[in-house]
Short mmCIF file of C-alpha atoms in Angstrom, two decimals:
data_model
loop_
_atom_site.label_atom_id
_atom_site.label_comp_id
_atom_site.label_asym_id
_atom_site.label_seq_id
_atom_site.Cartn_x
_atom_site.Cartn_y
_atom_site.Cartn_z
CA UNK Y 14 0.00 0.00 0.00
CA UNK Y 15 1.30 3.72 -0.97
CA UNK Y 16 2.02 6.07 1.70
CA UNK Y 17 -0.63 8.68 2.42
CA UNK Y 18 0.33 12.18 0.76
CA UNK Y 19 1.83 14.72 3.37
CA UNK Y 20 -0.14 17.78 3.86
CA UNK Y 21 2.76 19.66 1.63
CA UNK Y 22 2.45 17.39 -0.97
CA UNK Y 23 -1.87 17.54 -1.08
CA UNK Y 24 -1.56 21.34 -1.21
CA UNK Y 25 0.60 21.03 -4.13
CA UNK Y 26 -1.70 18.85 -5.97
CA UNK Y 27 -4.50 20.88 -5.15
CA UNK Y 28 -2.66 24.26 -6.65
CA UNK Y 29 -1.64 22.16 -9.80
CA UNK Y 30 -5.26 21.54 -9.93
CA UNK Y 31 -6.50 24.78 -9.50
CA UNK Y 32 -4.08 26.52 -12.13
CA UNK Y 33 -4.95 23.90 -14.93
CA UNK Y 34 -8.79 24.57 -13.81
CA UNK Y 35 -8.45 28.36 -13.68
CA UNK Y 36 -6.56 27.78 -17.60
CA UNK Y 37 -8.44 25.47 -18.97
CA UNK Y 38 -11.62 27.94 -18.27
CA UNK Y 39 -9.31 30.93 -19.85
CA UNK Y 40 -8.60 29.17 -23.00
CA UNK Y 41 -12.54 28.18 -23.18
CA UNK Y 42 -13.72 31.63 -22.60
CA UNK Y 43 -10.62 33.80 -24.77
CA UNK Y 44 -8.71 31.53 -26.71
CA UNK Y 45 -4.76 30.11 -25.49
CA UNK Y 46 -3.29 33.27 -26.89
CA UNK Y 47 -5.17 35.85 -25.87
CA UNK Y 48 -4.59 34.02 -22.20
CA UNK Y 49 -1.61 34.75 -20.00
CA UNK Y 50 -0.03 33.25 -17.35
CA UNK Y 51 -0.73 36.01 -15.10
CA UNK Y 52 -4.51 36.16 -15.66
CA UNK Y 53 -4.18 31.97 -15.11
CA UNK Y 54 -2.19 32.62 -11.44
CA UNK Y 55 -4.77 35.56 -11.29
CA UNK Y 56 -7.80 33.43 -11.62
CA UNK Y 57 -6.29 30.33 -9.87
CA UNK Y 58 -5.77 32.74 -6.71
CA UNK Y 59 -1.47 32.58 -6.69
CA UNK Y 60 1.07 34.25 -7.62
CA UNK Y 61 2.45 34.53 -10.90
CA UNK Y 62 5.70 32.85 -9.46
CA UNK Y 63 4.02 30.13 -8.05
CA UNK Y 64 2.51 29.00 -11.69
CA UNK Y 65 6.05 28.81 -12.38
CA UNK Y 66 6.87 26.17 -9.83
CA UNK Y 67 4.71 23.87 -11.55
CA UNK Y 68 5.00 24.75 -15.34
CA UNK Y 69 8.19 26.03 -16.66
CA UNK Y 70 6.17 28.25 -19.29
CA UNK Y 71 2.45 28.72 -20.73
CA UNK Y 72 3.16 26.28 -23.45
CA UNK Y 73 4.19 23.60 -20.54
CA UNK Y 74 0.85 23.79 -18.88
CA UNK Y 75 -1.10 21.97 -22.68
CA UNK Y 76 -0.01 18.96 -22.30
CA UNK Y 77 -0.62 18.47 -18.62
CA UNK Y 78 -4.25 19.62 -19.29
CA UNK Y 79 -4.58 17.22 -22.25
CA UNK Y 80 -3.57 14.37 -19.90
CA UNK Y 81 -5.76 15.59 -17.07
CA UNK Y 82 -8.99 15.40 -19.47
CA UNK Y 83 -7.81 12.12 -20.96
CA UNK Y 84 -7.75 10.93 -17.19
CA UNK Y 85 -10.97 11.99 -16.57
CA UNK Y 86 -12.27 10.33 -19.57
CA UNK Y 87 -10.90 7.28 -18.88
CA UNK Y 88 -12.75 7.50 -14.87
CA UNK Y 89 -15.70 8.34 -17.04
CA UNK Y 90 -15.90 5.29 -19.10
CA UNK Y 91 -14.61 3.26 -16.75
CA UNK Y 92 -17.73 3.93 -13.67
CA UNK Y 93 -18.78 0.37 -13.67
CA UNK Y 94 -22.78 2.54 -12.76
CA UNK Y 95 -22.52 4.33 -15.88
CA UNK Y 96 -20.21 2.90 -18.26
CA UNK Y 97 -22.22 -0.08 -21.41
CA UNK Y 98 -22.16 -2.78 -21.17
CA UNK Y 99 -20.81 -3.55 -24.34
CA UNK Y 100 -17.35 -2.50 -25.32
CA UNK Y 101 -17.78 -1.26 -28.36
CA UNK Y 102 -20.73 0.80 -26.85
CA UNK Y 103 -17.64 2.15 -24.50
CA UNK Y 104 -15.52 3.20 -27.24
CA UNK Y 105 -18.22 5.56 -28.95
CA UNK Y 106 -19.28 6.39 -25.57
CA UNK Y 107 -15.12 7.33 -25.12
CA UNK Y 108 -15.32 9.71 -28.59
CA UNK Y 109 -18.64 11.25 -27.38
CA UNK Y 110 -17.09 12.51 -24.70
CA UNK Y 111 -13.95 13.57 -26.17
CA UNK Y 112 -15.95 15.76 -28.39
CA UNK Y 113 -18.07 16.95 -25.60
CA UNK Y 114 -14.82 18.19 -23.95
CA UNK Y 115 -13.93 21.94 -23.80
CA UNK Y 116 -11.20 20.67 -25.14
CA UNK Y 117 -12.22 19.84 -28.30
CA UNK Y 118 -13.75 23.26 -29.33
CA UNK Y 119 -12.70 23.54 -32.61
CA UNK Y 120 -11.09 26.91 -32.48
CA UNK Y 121 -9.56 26.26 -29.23
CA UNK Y 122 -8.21 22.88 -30.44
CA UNK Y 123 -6.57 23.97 -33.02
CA UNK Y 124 -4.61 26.72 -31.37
CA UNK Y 125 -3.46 23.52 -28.53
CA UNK Y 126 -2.42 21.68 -31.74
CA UNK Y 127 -0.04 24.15 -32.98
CA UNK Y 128 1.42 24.40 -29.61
CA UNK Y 129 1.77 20.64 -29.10
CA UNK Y 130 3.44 20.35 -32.55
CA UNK Y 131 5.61 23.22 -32.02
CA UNK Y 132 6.75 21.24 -28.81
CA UNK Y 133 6.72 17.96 -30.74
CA UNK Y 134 5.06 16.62 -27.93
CA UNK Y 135 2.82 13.76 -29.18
CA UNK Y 136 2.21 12.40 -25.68
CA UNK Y 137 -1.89 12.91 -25.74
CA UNK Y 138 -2.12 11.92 -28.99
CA UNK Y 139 -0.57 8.08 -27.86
CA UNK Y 140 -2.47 8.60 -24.61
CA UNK Y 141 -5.65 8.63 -26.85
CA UNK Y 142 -4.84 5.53 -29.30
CA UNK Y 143 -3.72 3.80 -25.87
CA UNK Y 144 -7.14 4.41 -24.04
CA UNK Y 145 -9.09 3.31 -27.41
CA UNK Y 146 -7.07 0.40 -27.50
CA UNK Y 147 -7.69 -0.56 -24.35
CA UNK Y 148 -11.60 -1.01 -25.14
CA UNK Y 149 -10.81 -2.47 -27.86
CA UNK Y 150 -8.66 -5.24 -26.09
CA UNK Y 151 -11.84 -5.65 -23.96
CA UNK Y 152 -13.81 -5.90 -27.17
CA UNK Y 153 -12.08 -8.96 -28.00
CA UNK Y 154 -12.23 -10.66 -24.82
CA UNK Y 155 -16.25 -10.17 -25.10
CA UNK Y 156 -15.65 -11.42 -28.30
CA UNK Y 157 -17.25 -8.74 -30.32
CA UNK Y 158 -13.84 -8.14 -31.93
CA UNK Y 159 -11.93 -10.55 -33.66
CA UNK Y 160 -8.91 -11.60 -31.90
CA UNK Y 161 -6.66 -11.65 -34.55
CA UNK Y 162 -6.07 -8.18 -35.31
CA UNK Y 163 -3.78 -6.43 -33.15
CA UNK Y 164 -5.67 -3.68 -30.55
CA UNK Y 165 -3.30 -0.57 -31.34
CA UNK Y 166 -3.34 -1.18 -35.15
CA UNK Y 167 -7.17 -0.59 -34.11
CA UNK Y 168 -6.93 1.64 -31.59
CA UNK Y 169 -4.71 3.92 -33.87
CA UNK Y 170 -6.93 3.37 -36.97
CA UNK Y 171 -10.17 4.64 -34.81
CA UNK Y 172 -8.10 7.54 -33.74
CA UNK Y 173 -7.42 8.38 -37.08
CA UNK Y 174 -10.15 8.35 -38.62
CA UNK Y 175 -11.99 9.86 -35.55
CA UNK Y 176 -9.72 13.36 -35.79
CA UNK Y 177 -10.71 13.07 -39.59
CA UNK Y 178 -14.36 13.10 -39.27
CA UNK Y 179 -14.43 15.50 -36.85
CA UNK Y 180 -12.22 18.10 -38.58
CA UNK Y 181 -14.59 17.40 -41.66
CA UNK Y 182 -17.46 18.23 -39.24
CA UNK Y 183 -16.57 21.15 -38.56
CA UNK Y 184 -15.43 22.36 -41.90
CA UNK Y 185 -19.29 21.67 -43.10
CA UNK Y 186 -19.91 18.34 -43.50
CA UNK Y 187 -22.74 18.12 -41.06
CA UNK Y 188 -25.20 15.75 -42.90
CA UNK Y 189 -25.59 14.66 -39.56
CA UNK Y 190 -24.84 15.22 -36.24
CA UNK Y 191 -21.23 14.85 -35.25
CA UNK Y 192 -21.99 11.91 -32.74
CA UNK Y 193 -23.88 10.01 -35.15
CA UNK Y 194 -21.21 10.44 -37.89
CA UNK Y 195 -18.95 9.05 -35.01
CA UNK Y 196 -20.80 6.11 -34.50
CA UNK Y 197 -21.56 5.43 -38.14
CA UNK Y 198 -17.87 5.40 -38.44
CA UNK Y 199 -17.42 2.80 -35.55
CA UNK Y 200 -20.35 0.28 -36.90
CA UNK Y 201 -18.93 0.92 -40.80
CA UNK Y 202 -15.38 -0.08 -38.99
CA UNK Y 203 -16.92 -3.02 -37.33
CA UNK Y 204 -18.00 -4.48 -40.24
CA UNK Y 205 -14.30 -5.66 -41.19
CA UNK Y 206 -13.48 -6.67 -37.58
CA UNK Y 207 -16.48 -7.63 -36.08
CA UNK Y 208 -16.62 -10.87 -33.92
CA UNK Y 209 -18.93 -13.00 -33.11
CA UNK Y 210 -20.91 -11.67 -29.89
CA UNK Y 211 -20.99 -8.11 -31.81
CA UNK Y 212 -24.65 -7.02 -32.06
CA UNK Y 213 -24.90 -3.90 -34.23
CA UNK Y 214 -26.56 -0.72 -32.32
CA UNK Y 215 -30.42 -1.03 -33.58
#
């Protein structure tokens, strides 16, 4: 069993919190560069010095909120109270969510992705194939994927063509809703690698 945190070491976790809260709500409300650090400390109730004991500069604290949301995400879909039943039900549940996230605001997302690839920093982008992956491992153990096709190949194909659908979403292609193009693309996918427990959504 893991030791207890200190008291020191909860208050630092809680101020690491609050400062990707207090930016997170920035970025949502006026964009990542029209936010800086010192209205993040500001809102977060510190000192501009102390956002520097936890992120060495603005561009630091995007990757640390990318695997904070991921994090919750993965809680989410893992609540055994509200998570389906079925796997493959969890994974479209998983890219619901993702694009429910403030996050994932299209104007918002695509100033973080110009700052991750500036710091070549793929991290979130693995964290994502890894956590879609994972269902998709559990998919085959329920059988409704076939278990000869390897879970990241998957998990990196959904990915991919998840960030594709969405960006043509958003650029007009809105036939439909974007969570029903999102689970048209998982059932047209399962098609291929379906196995035999997997009962298409009616």
């Amino acid at each position: 069993m893991e030791p207890s945190l200190s008291r020191r070491e909860r208050k630092k976790l809680a101020t690491r919190q609050c400062l990707m809260q207090a930016a997170l709500q920035l970025f949502s409300e006026h964009g990542y560069d029209a936010t800086t650090v010192e209205e993040i400390a500001e809102a977060a109730d510190v000192a501009k010095s102390t956002f520097f004991n936890y992120f060495e500069t603005k561009e630091a604290i995007v990757p640390a909120l990318m695997e904070w949301r991921l994090t919750h995400l993965e809680d989410t879909i893992s609540a055994t109270s509200t998570a389906p039943v079925s796997s493959v039900e969890r994974i479209k549940r998983l890219l619901h969510l993702v694009i429910d996230d403030p996050l994932a605001n299209p104007a918002l997302a695509r100033q973080l992705f110009m700052v991750q690839r500036g710091q070549q920093n793929m991290q979130p982008i693995f964290a994502l194939t890894a956590l879609i992956s994972e269902q998709v491992r559990q998919a085959q153990q329920a059988g409704e994927i076939r278990d000869d096709v390897n879970p990241t190949d998957i998990g990196s194909i959904i990915r991919a063509v998840f960030l594709h659908q969405v960006v043509n979403w958003h650029c007009g292609d809105k036939q439909l809703p974007l969570s029903a193009t999102i689970d048209r693309m998982i059932d047209i996918l399962m098609e291929g690698i379906a196995g035999p427990n997997w009962r298409p959504s009616p």
